[in-house]
Amino acid sequence: MIESTNLSRTSERRASAASGYAMLLVLLAAIVAVIFGISMIDAAQEAALAVILPAVLVILFVAPGFYMLQPNQAAAVTLFGAYVGTDRTTGLRWVLPWLGKKKISLRANNIISERLKVNDLRGNPIEIAAQVVWRVTDTAQALFDIDDYKAFVIVQIEAAVRAIGARYPYDDFEHHEVTLRGNHDQIGAELRDELMKRLAVAGVSVDECGFTHLAYAQEIAGAMLRRQQAQAVVAARQTLVEGAVGMVQMALEALSRSNVVELDDERRAAMVSNLMVVLCGERDTQPIVNAGSLY
């Protein structure tokens, strides 16, 4: 990850810009003066020139300083390449004509990264893609500390997704670990924190993020699916057996307390076997009536 301390950071500050509407009135007055001077040039040439020349100079001075800002838009003001400040006030604005102006959007941007192949914590190849909502918060850093802040955001999103994908396993049926598939909120929050650290140098903030695609890579998808199915069957069988054992124990204890029947060890073993078959069998059992004795 890029360390911001290694860069000469430029912090945003407010620019000394004026409202453009007052200067627009000055520009219109100068234009009217030029028109008036041209109309009287035949009657009094010297007086007309005395009106026209200052008015033209005013027009040349005022006109280049206008610019307009829409909502969630800013303009970085520079003086011969040196950063002066940032104007965030919307509407018609004006600065001195020798100052440069570079507009930048402050609106939210949405990016869906490419599907990346990453090895998870256990070394299994997985495919992963993320969706990130970001916006520029510091215009000076975005424009002057980074060559192309939009390309920088894309690269850092890919790097952060790879880092998070390799930090956790894809899945854990025993539910003992934090996994990419089972802990979306926690992983998404950690991905956002990782991106905030990486993008701080570019003056970019992350509003929200999350995974849009998460799956095993195609070369192991079939094998991992069979493994998941086998683990699910084993887990289901384990739960079923534990429940059946409890039910058998409860039935034997109830029979003993009520003195319904006296069971020796062999009859108890036979009853346990029969109950386990009934409770754990996948098909309905067929009752068999035994008219004789067990011996």
PDB file of C-alpha atoms in Angstrom:
ATOM      1  CA  MET A   1       0.000   0.000   0.000  1.00  0.00           C
ATOM      2  CA  ILE A   2       1.252   3.500  -0.792  1.00  0.00           C
ATOM      3  CA  GLU A   3       2.319   5.424   2.293  1.00  0.00           C
ATOM      4  CA  SER A   4       1.031   8.987   2.218  1.00  0.00           C
ATOM      5  CA  THR A   5       4.034  10.190   4.241  1.00  0.00           C
ATOM      6  CA  ASN A   6       6.285   9.581   1.246  1.00  0.00           C
ATOM      7  CA  LEU A   7       4.432  12.179  -0.837  1.00  0.00           C
ATOM      8  CA  SER A   8       4.415  15.979  -0.667  1.00  0.00           C
ATOM      9  CA  ARG A   9       0.737  16.419   0.135  1.00  0.00           C
ATOM     10  CA  THR A  10      -1.286  19.458  -0.932  1.00  0.00           C
ATOM     11  CA  SER A  11      -4.208  20.280   1.336  1.00  0.00           C
ATOM     12  CA  GLU A  12      -7.306  22.001   0.037  1.00  0.00           C
ATOM     13  CA  ARG A  13      -7.957  25.605   1.059  1.00  0.00           C
ATOM     14  CA  ARG A  14     -10.557  28.173   0.117  1.00  0.00           C
ATOM     15  CA  ALA A  15      -9.914  30.332  -2.924  1.00  0.00           C
ATOM     16  CA  SER A  16     -10.537  34.082  -3.022  1.00  0.00           C
ATOM     17  CA  ALA A  17     -13.226  34.107  -5.705  1.00  0.00           C
ATOM     18  CA  ALA A  18     -16.000  36.662  -6.161  1.00  0.00           C
ATOM     19  CA  SER A  19     -19.595  36.439  -7.292  1.00  0.00           C
ATOM     20  CA  GLY A  20     -19.813  36.716 -11.055  1.00  0.00           C
ATOM     21  CA  TYR A  21     -23.112  38.596 -11.109  1.00  0.00           C
ATOM     22  CA  ALA A  22     -21.635  41.904  -9.930  1.00  0.00           C
ATOM     23  CA  MET A  23     -18.821  41.607 -12.458  1.00  0.00           C
ATOM     24  CA  LEU A  24     -21.402  40.755 -15.115  1.00  0.00           C
ATOM     25  CA  LEU A  25     -23.025  44.155 -14.503  1.00  0.00           C
ATOM     26  CA  VAL A  26     -19.615  45.785 -14.903  1.00  0.00           C
ATOM     27  CA  LEU A  27     -19.112  43.913 -18.187  1.00  0.00           C
ATOM     28  CA  LEU A  28     -22.529  44.955 -19.493  1.00  0.00           C
ATOM     29  CA  ALA A  29     -21.862  48.571 -18.527  1.00  0.00           C
ATOM     30  CA  ALA A  30     -18.566  48.467 -20.425  1.00  0.00           C
ATOM     31  CA  ILE A  31     -20.291  47.036 -23.496  1.00  0.00           C
ATOM     32  CA  VAL A  32     -22.921  49.786 -23.339  1.00  0.00           C
ATOM     33  CA  ALA A  33     -20.152  52.374 -23.069  1.00  0.00           C
ATOM     34  CA  VAL A  34     -18.442  50.985 -26.170  1.00  0.00           C
ATOM     35  CA  ILE A  35     -21.722  51.114 -28.116  1.00  0.00           C
ATOM     36  CA  PHE A  36     -22.346  54.674 -26.930  1.00  0.00           C
ATOM     37  CA  GLY A  37     -18.827  55.739 -27.873  1.00  0.00           C
ATOM     38  CA  ILE A  38     -19.169  54.261 -31.366  1.00  0.00           C
ATOM     39  CA  SER A  39     -22.469  56.110 -31.871  1.00  0.00           C
ATOM     40  CA  MET A  40     -20.859  59.494 -31.042  1.00  0.00           C
ATOM     41  CA  ILE A  41     -17.552  58.951 -32.881  1.00  0.00           C
ATOM     42  CA  ASP A  42     -18.634  61.155 -35.850  1.00  0.00           C
ATOM     43  CA  ALA A  43     -19.633  64.111 -33.668  1.00  0.00           C
ATOM     44  CA  ALA A  44     -16.762  64.085 -31.209  1.00  0.00           C
ATOM     45  CA  GLN A  45     -14.006  61.667 -32.118  1.00  0.00           C
ATOM     46  CA  GLU A  46     -11.705  62.466 -29.211  1.00  0.00           C
ATOM     47  CA  ALA A  47     -14.485  62.171 -26.631  1.00  0.00           C
ATOM     48  CA  ALA A  48     -15.663  58.903 -28.219  1.00  0.00           C
ATOM     49  CA  LEU A  49     -12.204  57.419 -28.053  1.00  0.00           C
ATOM     50  CA  ALA A  50     -11.908  58.509 -24.419  1.00  0.00           C
ATOM     51  CA  VAL A  51     -15.039  56.435 -23.700  1.00  0.00           C
ATOM     52  CA  ILE A  52     -14.310  53.476 -25.979  1.00  0.00           C
ATOM     53  CA  LEU A  53     -10.708  52.707 -24.974  1.00  0.00           C
ATOM     54  CA  PRO A  54     -11.275  52.393 -21.185  1.00  0.00           C
ATOM     55  CA  ALA A  55     -14.447  50.383 -21.818  1.00  0.00           C
ATOM     56  CA  VAL A  56     -12.559  47.957 -24.092  1.00  0.00           C
ATOM     57  CA  LEU A  57      -9.848  47.531 -21.449  1.00  0.00           C
ATOM     58  CA  VAL A  58     -12.524  46.795 -18.852  1.00  0.00           C
ATOM     59  CA  ILE A  59     -14.044  44.170 -21.156  1.00  0.00           C
ATOM     60  CA  LEU A  60     -10.667  42.545 -21.779  1.00  0.00           C
ATOM     61  CA  PHE A  61      -9.989  42.490 -18.035  1.00  0.00           C
ATOM     62  CA  VAL A  62     -13.377  41.234 -16.839  1.00  0.00           C
ATOM     63  CA  ALA A  63     -14.449  38.734 -19.534  1.00  0.00           C
ATOM     64  CA  PRO A  64     -11.711  36.055 -19.064  1.00  0.00           C
ATOM     65  CA  GLY A  65     -12.409  35.750 -15.323  1.00  0.00           C
ATOM     66  CA  PHE A  66     -15.902  34.248 -15.563  1.00  0.00           C
ATOM     67  CA  TYR A  67     -16.693  30.604 -14.877  1.00  0.00           C
ATOM     68  CA  MET A  68     -19.733  28.676 -13.680  1.00  0.00           C
ATOM     69  CA  LEU A  69     -20.034  25.929 -11.062  1.00  0.00           C
ATOM     70  CA  GLN A  70     -22.899  23.465 -10.882  1.00  0.00           C
ATOM     71  CA  PRO A  71     -24.014  21.729  -7.650  1.00  0.00           C
ATOM     72  CA  ASN A  72     -21.383  19.248  -6.366  1.00  0.00           C
ATOM     73  CA  GLN A  73     -18.710  20.805  -8.545  1.00  0.00           C
ATOM     74  CA  ALA A  74     -15.580  22.728  -7.577  1.00  0.00           C
ATOM     75  CA  ALA A  75     -12.840  24.690  -9.310  1.00  0.00           C
ATOM     76  CA  ALA A  76      -9.170  24.609  -8.347  1.00  0.00           C
ATOM     77  CA  VAL A  77      -7.588  28.038  -8.844  1.00  0.00           C
ATOM     78  CA  THR A  78      -3.894  28.302  -9.785  1.00  0.00           C
ATOM     79  CA  LEU A  79      -1.484  31.162 -10.324  1.00  0.00           C
ATOM     80  CA  PHE A  80       1.170  30.355 -12.931  1.00  0.00           C
ATOM     81  CA  GLY A  81       1.071  26.685 -11.875  1.00  0.00           C
ATOM     82  CA  ALA A  82       0.950  27.292  -8.107  1.00  0.00           C
ATOM     83  CA  TYR A  83      -2.142  26.163  -6.251  1.00  0.00           C
ATOM     84  CA  VAL A  84      -4.074  29.117  -4.794  1.00  0.00           C
ATOM     85  CA  GLY A  85      -7.279  27.542  -3.482  1.00  0.00           C
ATOM     86  CA  THR A  86     -10.539  25.820  -4.328  1.00  0.00           C
ATOM     87  CA  ASP A  87     -13.890  27.462  -4.975  1.00  0.00           C
ATOM     88  CA  ARG A  88     -16.941  25.330  -4.076  1.00  0.00           C
ATOM     89  CA  THR A  89     -19.642  28.039  -4.356  1.00  0.00           C
ATOM     90  CA  THR A  90     -22.156  27.249  -7.090  1.00  0.00           C
ATOM     91  CA  GLY A  91     -23.361  29.702  -9.706  1.00  0.00           C
ATOM     92  CA  LEU A  92     -21.591  32.346 -11.781  1.00  0.00           C
ATOM     93  CA  ARG A  93     -18.152  33.078 -10.320  1.00  0.00           C
ATOM     94  CA  TRP A  94     -15.266  35.405 -11.168  1.00  0.00           C
ATOM     95  CA  VAL A  95     -11.525  35.540 -10.429  1.00  0.00           C
ATOM     96  CA  LEU A  96      -8.702  37.690 -11.703  1.00  0.00           C
ATOM     97  CA  PRO A  97      -8.035  36.945 -15.394  1.00  0.00           C
ATOM     98  CA  TRP A  98      -4.466  35.734 -14.870  1.00  0.00           C
ATOM     99  CA  LEU A  99      -5.617  32.951 -12.535  1.00  0.00           C
ATOM    100  CA  GLY A 100      -6.180  29.475 -13.991  1.00  0.00           C
ATOM    101  CA  LYS A 101      -9.304  27.461 -13.243  1.00  0.00           C
ATOM    102  CA  LYS A 102      -9.676  23.663 -13.342  1.00  0.00           C
ATOM    103  CA  LYS A 103     -13.060  22.143 -12.589  1.00  0.00           C
ATOM    104  CA  ILE A 104     -13.509  18.846 -10.743  1.00  0.00           C
ATOM    105  CA  SER A 105     -16.640  16.862  -9.913  1.00  0.00           C
ATOM    106  CA  LEU A 106     -17.562  16.202  -6.274  1.00  0.00           C
ATOM    107  CA  ARG A 107     -20.405  13.851  -7.183  1.00  0.00           C
ATOM    108  CA  ALA A 108     -20.547  10.211  -6.123  1.00  0.00           C
ATOM    109  CA  ASN A 109     -19.040   7.711  -8.564  1.00  0.00           C
ATOM    110  CA  ASN A 110     -19.940   4.025  -8.782  1.00  0.00           C
ATOM    111  CA  ILE A 111     -17.411   1.438  -9.956  1.00  0.00           C
ATOM    112  CA  ILE A 112     -17.820  -2.324 -10.375  1.00  0.00           C
ATOM    113  CA  SER A 113     -14.397  -3.908 -10.571  1.00  0.00           C
ATOM    114  CA  GLU A 114     -13.395  -6.645 -12.959  1.00  0.00           C
ATOM    115  CA  ARG A 115     -13.676 -10.252 -11.798  1.00  0.00           C
ATOM    116  CA  LEU A 116     -10.340 -11.061 -10.213  1.00  0.00           C
ATOM    117  CA  LYS A 117      -8.912 -14.505  -9.556  1.00  0.00           C
ATOM    118  CA  VAL A 118      -7.479 -14.606  -6.038  1.00  0.00           C
ATOM    119  CA  ASN A 119      -6.227 -17.379  -3.746  1.00  0.00           C
ATOM    120  CA  ASP A 120      -8.112 -17.305  -0.450  1.00  0.00           C
ATOM    121  CA  LEU A 121      -6.556 -17.989   2.959  1.00  0.00           C
ATOM    122  CA  ARG A 122      -6.520 -21.745   2.306  1.00  0.00           C
ATOM    123  CA  GLY A 123      -5.022 -21.379  -1.161  1.00  0.00           C
ATOM    124  CA  ASN A 124      -8.228 -22.098  -3.081  1.00  0.00           C
ATOM    125  CA  PRO A 125      -8.598 -20.021  -6.255  1.00  0.00           C
ATOM    126  CA  ILE A 126     -11.739 -17.873  -6.163  1.00  0.00           C
ATOM    127  CA  GLU A 127     -13.312 -15.268  -8.411  1.00  0.00           C
ATOM    128  CA  ILE A 128     -14.183 -12.000  -6.742  1.00  0.00           C
ATOM    129  CA  ALA A 129     -15.528  -8.603  -7.832  1.00  0.00           C
ATOM    130  CA  ALA A 130     -16.561  -5.542  -5.818  1.00  0.00           C
ATOM    131  CA  GLN A 131     -18.802  -2.517  -6.171  1.00  0.00           C
ATOM    132  CA  VAL A 132     -17.501   0.762  -4.706  1.00  0.00           C
ATOM    133  CA  VAL A 133     -19.186   4.168  -4.320  1.00  0.00           C
ATOM    134  CA  TRP A 134     -16.592   6.927  -3.975  1.00  0.00           C
ATOM    135  CA  ARG A 135     -16.285  10.697  -4.225  1.00  0.00           C
ATOM    136  CA  VAL A 136     -13.589  13.381  -4.146  1.00  0.00           C
ATOM    137  CA  THR A 137     -13.346  15.147  -0.781  1.00  0.00           C
ATOM    138  CA  ASP A 138     -10.045  17.021  -1.174  1.00  0.00           C
ATOM    139  CA  THR A 139      -9.720  18.616  -4.607  1.00  0.00           C
ATOM    140  CA  ALA A 140      -6.108  19.702  -4.106  1.00  0.00           C
ATOM    141  CA  GLN A 141      -4.909  16.168  -3.366  1.00  0.00           C
ATOM    142  CA  ALA A 142      -6.950  14.670  -6.214  1.00  0.00           C
ATOM    143  CA  LEU A 143      -5.621  17.108  -8.810  1.00  0.00           C
ATOM    144  CA  PHE A 144      -2.055  17.790  -7.672  1.00  0.00           C
ATOM    145  CA  ASP A 145      -0.896  14.795  -5.596  1.00  0.00           C
ATOM    146  CA  ILE A 146      -2.057  12.140  -8.093  1.00  0.00           C
ATOM    147  CA  ASP A 147      -1.441  12.131 -11.840  1.00  0.00           C
ATOM    148  CA  ASP A 148      -4.837  10.601 -12.722  1.00  0.00           C
ATOM    149  CA  TYR A 149      -7.024  10.133  -9.652  1.00  0.00           C
ATOM    150  CA  LYS A 150      -9.709   8.122 -11.478  1.00  0.00           C
ATOM    151  CA  ALA A 151      -7.192   5.557 -12.740  1.00  0.00           C
ATOM    152  CA  PHE A 152      -5.600   5.547  -9.283  1.00  0.00           C
ATOM    153  CA  VAL A 153      -8.961   4.660  -7.697  1.00  0.00           C
ATOM    154  CA  ILE A 154      -9.465   1.730 -10.084  1.00  0.00           C
ATOM    155  CA  VAL A 155      -6.001   0.295  -9.374  1.00  0.00           C
ATOM    156  CA  GLN A 156      -6.368   0.670  -5.614  1.00  0.00           C
ATOM    157  CA  ILE A 157      -9.788  -1.011  -5.645  1.00  0.00           C
ATOM    158  CA  GLU A 158      -8.249  -4.026  -7.386  1.00  0.00           C
ATOM    159  CA  ALA A 159      -5.361  -4.109  -4.898  1.00  0.00           C
ATOM    160  CA  ALA A 160      -7.712  -3.858  -1.893  1.00  0.00           C
ATOM    161  CA  VAL A 161     -10.008  -6.607  -3.208  1.00  0.00           C
ATOM    162  CA  ARG A 162      -7.011  -8.914  -3.703  1.00  0.00           C
ATOM    163  CA  ALA A 163      -5.746  -8.163  -0.189  1.00  0.00           C
ATOM    164  CA  ILE A 164      -9.119  -8.864   1.465  1.00  0.00           C
ATOM    165  CA  GLY A 165      -9.730 -11.966  -0.659  1.00  0.00           C
ATOM    166  CA  ALA A 166      -6.420 -13.492   0.438  1.00  0.00           C
ATOM    167  CA  ARG A 167      -7.005 -12.626   4.091  1.00  0.00           C
ATOM    168  CA  TYR A 168     -10.001 -14.934   4.706  1.00  0.00           C
ATOM    169  CA  PRO A 169     -11.204 -18.390   3.595  1.00  0.00           C
ATOM    170  CA  TYR A 170     -14.055 -18.595   1.133  1.00  0.00           C
ATOM    171  CA  ASP A 171     -16.204 -20.827   3.351  1.00  0.00           C
ATOM    172  CA  ASP A 172     -16.163 -22.753   6.630  1.00  0.00           C
ATOM    173  CA  PHE A 173     -18.883 -25.295   7.346  1.00  0.00           C
ATOM    174  CA  GLU A 174     -17.872 -25.552  10.989  1.00  0.00           C
ATOM    175  CA  HIS A 175     -18.570 -21.808  11.435  1.00  0.00           C
ATOM    176  CA  HIS A 176     -15.406 -21.279  13.459  1.00  0.00           C
ATOM    177  CA  GLU A 177     -13.832 -18.668  11.164  1.00  0.00           C
ATOM    178  CA  VAL A 178     -14.782 -15.403   9.524  1.00  0.00           C
ATOM    179  CA  THR A 179     -15.397 -16.216   5.853  1.00  0.00           C
ATOM    180  CA  LEU A 180     -15.911 -14.250   2.665  1.00  0.00           C
ATOM    181  CA  ARG A 181     -19.223 -15.957   1.947  1.00  0.00           C
ATOM    182  CA  GLY A 182     -20.685 -16.002   5.432  1.00  0.00           C
ATOM    183  CA  ASN A 183     -19.698 -12.583   6.847  1.00  0.00           C
ATOM    184  CA  HIS A 184     -20.675 -10.061   4.187  1.00  0.00           C
ATOM    185  CA  ASP A 185     -21.142  -7.082   6.519  1.00  0.00           C
ATOM    186  CA  GLN A 186     -17.862  -7.565   8.366  1.00  0.00           C
ATOM    187  CA  ILE A 187     -15.858  -8.187   5.182  1.00  0.00           C
ATOM    188  CA  GLY A 188     -17.512  -5.210   3.460  1.00  0.00           C
ATOM    189  CA  ALA A 189     -16.631  -2.925   6.386  1.00  0.00           C
ATOM    190  CA  GLU A 190     -13.032  -4.142   6.338  1.00  0.00           C
ATOM    191  CA  LEU A 191     -12.836  -3.619   2.576  1.00  0.00           C
ATOM    192  CA  ARG A 192     -14.076  -0.043   3.040  1.00  0.00           C
ATOM    193  CA  ASP A 193     -11.459   0.625   5.736  1.00  0.00           C
ATOM    194  CA  GLU A 194      -8.752  -0.797   3.472  1.00  0.00           C
ATOM    195  CA  LEU A 195      -9.867   1.429   0.594  1.00  0.00           C
ATOM    196  CA  MET A 196     -10.077   4.526   2.798  1.00  0.00           C
ATOM    197  CA  LYS A 197      -6.450   4.028   3.836  1.00  0.00           C
ATOM    198  CA  ARG A 198      -5.286   3.465   0.266  1.00  0.00           C
ATOM    199  CA  LEU A 199      -7.253   6.389  -1.246  1.00  0.00           C
ATOM    200  CA  ALA A 200      -6.546   8.970   1.453  1.00  0.00           C
ATOM    201  CA  VAL A 201      -3.489  10.144  -0.473  1.00  0.00           C
ATOM    202  CA  ALA A 202      -5.745  10.985  -3.440  1.00  0.00           C
ATOM    203  CA  GLY A 203      -8.300  12.962  -1.414  1.00  0.00           C
ATOM    204  CA  VAL A 204     -10.976  10.346  -2.149  1.00  0.00           C
ATOM    205  CA  SER A 205     -13.542   9.003   0.318  1.00  0.00           C
ATOM    206  CA  VAL A 206     -15.480   5.717   0.042  1.00  0.00           C
ATOM    207  CA  ASP A 207     -19.203   5.905   0.852  1.00  0.00           C
ATOM    208  CA  GLU A 208     -19.979   2.194   0.597  1.00  0.00           C
ATOM    209  CA  CYS A 209     -18.666  -1.001  -0.929  1.00  0.00           C
ATOM    210  CA  GLY A 210     -19.425  -4.700  -1.168  1.00  0.00           C
ATOM    211  CA  PHE A 211     -18.874  -7.790  -3.259  1.00  0.00           C
ATOM    212  CA  THR A 212     -20.935  -8.244  -6.419  1.00  0.00           C
ATOM    213  CA  HIS A 213     -19.436 -11.620  -7.374  1.00  0.00           C
ATOM    214  CA  LEU A 214     -17.928 -14.313  -5.181  1.00  0.00           C
ATOM    215  CA  ALA A 215     -17.403 -17.901  -6.312  1.00  0.00           C
ATOM    216  CA  TYR A 216     -14.823 -20.638  -6.616  1.00  0.00           C
ATOM    217  CA  ALA A 217     -12.785 -20.549  -9.814  1.00  0.00           C
ATOM    218  CA  GLN A 218     -14.068 -22.769 -12.619  1.00  0.00           C
ATOM    219  CA  GLU A 219     -11.220 -25.281 -12.371  1.00  0.00           C
ATOM    220  CA  ILE A 220     -12.206 -26.285  -8.829  1.00  0.00           C
ATOM    221  CA  ALA A 221     -15.875 -25.279  -8.738  1.00  0.00           C
ATOM    222  CA  GLY A 222     -17.139 -28.834  -9.384  1.00  0.00           C
ATOM    223  CA  ALA A 223     -14.878 -30.441  -6.788  1.00  0.00           C
ATOM    224  CA  MET A 224     -15.681 -27.814  -4.168  1.00  0.00           C
ATOM    225  CA  LEU A 225     -19.398 -28.235  -4.858  1.00  0.00           C
ATOM    226  CA  ARG A 226     -19.129 -31.960  -4.203  1.00  0.00           C
ATOM    227  CA  ARG A 227     -17.136 -31.227  -1.069  1.00  0.00           C
ATOM    228  CA  GLN A 228     -19.777 -28.796   0.142  1.00  0.00           C
ATOM    229  CA  GLN A 229     -22.506 -31.333  -0.541  1.00  0.00           C
ATOM    230  CA  ALA A 230     -20.599 -34.058   1.331  1.00  0.00           C
ATOM    231  CA  GLN A 231     -19.958 -31.757   4.282  1.00  0.00           C
ATOM    232  CA  ALA A 232     -23.605 -30.759   4.335  1.00  0.00           C
ATOM    233  CA  VAL A 233     -24.696 -34.422   4.325  1.00  0.00           C
ATOM    234  CA  VAL A 234     -22.267 -35.251   7.142  1.00  0.00           C
ATOM    235  CA  ALA A 235     -23.451 -32.287   9.187  1.00  0.00           C
ATOM    236  CA  ALA A 236     -27.085 -33.253   8.651  1.00  0.00           C
ATOM    237  CA  ARG A 237     -26.378 -36.878   9.587  1.00  0.00           C
ATOM    238  CA  GLN A 238     -24.544 -35.777  12.712  1.00  0.00           C
ATOM    239  CA  THR A 239     -27.465 -33.639  13.816  1.00  0.00           C
ATOM    240  CA  LEU A 240     -29.905 -36.452  13.045  1.00  0.00           C
ATOM    241  CA  VAL A 241     -27.904 -39.025  15.028  1.00  0.00           C
ATOM    242  CA  GLU A 242     -27.498 -36.702  18.004  1.00  0.00           C
ATOM    243  CA  GLY A 243     -31.246 -36.102  18.050  1.00  0.00           C
ATOM    244  CA  ALA A 244     -32.021 -39.819  17.694  1.00  0.00           C
ATOM    245  CA  VAL A 245     -29.710 -40.729  20.562  1.00  0.00           C
ATOM    246  CA  GLY A 246     -31.443 -38.222  22.772  1.00  0.00           C
ATOM    247  CA  MET A 247     -34.871 -39.530  21.820  1.00  0.00           C
ATOM    248  CA  VAL A 248     -33.850 -43.166  22.467  1.00  0.00           C
ATOM    249  CA  GLN A 249     -32.394 -42.241  25.850  1.00  0.00           C
ATOM    250  CA  MET A 250     -35.560 -40.370  26.739  1.00  0.00           C
ATOM    251  CA  ALA A 251     -37.756 -43.328  25.676  1.00  0.00           C
ATOM    252  CA  LEU A 252     -35.777 -45.853  27.730  1.00  0.00           C
ATOM    253  CA  GLU A 253     -35.816 -43.613  30.803  1.00  0.00           C
ATOM    254  CA  ALA A 254     -39.581 -43.119  30.464  1.00  0.00           C
ATOM    255  CA  LEU A 255     -40.163 -46.876  30.191  1.00  0.00           C
ATOM    256  CA  SER A 256     -38.036 -47.528  33.236  1.00  0.00           C
ATOM    257  CA  ARG A 257     -39.797 -44.886  35.342  1.00  0.00           C
ATOM    258  CA  SER A 258     -43.299 -46.067  34.444  1.00  0.00           C
ATOM    259  CA  ASN A 259     -42.464 -49.793  34.868  1.00  0.00           C
ATOM    260  CA  VAL A 260     -44.187 -50.595  31.608  1.00  0.00           C
ATOM    261  CA  VAL A 261     -41.745 -53.329  30.779  1.00  0.00           C
ATOM    262  CA  GLU A 262     -38.607 -54.753  32.319  1.00  0.00           C
ATOM    263  CA  LEU A 263     -35.752 -54.840  29.849  1.00  0.00           C
ATOM    264  CA  ASP A 264     -32.555 -56.750  30.275  1.00  0.00           C
ATOM    265  CA  ASP A 265     -29.410 -55.735  28.466  1.00  0.00           C
ATOM    266  CA  GLU A 266     -30.160 -57.804  25.342  1.00  0.00           C
ATOM    267  CA  ARG A 267     -33.731 -56.508  24.991  1.00  0.00           C
ATOM    268  CA  ARG A 268     -32.513 -52.963  25.676  1.00  0.00           C
ATOM    269  CA  ALA A 269     -29.906 -53.337  22.924  1.00  0.00           C
ATOM    270  CA  ALA A 270     -32.537 -54.658  20.511  1.00  0.00           C
ATOM    271  CA  MET A 271     -34.883 -51.762  21.298  1.00  0.00           C
ATOM    272  CA  VAL A 272     -32.095 -49.245  20.866  1.00  0.00           C
ATOM    273  CA  SER A 273     -31.206 -50.790  17.503  1.00  0.00           C
ATOM    274  CA  ASN A 274     -34.818 -50.710  16.324  1.00  0.00           C
ATOM    275  CA  LEU A 275     -35.388 -47.116  17.459  1.00  0.00           C
ATOM    276  CA  MET A 276     -32.185 -45.906  15.798  1.00  0.00           C
ATOM    277  CA  VAL A 277     -33.225 -47.574  12.534  1.00  0.00           C
ATOM    278  CA  VAL A 278     -36.653 -45.938  12.721  1.00  0.00           C
ATOM    279  CA  LEU A 279     -35.343 -42.484  13.623  1.00  0.00           C
ATOM    280  CA  CYS A 280     -32.306 -42.373  11.320  1.00  0.00           C
ATOM    281  CA  GLY A 281     -33.675 -44.219   8.290  1.00  0.00           C
ATOM    282  CA  GLU A 282     -34.259 -42.244   5.094  1.00  0.00           C
ATOM    283  CA  ARG A 283     -37.368 -44.286   4.204  1.00  0.00           C
ATOM    284  CA  ASP A 284     -40.487 -45.070   6.147  1.00  0.00           C
ATOM    285  CA  THR A 285     -40.096 -48.226   8.218  1.00  0.00           C
ATOM    286  CA  GLN A 286     -42.349 -51.264   7.785  1.00  0.00           C
ATOM    287  CA  PRO A 287     -43.541 -52.676  11.127  1.00  0.00           C
ATOM    288  CA  ILE A 288     -43.008 -56.386  11.783  1.00  0.00           C
ATOM    289  CA  VAL A 289     -45.137 -58.141  14.381  1.00  0.00           C
ATOM    290  CA  ASN A 290     -43.149 -60.627  16.430  1.00  0.00           C
ATOM    291  CA  ALA A 291     -45.533 -63.237  17.904  1.00  0.00           C
ATOM    292  CA  GLY A 292     -42.808 -65.271  19.541  1.00  0.00           C
ATOM    293  CA  SER A 293     -40.063 -64.630  22.046  1.00  0.00           C
ATOM    294  CA  LEU A 294     -36.768 -62.928  21.621  1.00  0.00           C
ATOM    295  CA  TYR A 295     -35.008 -66.122  22.833  1.00  0.00           C
TER     296      TYR A 295
END
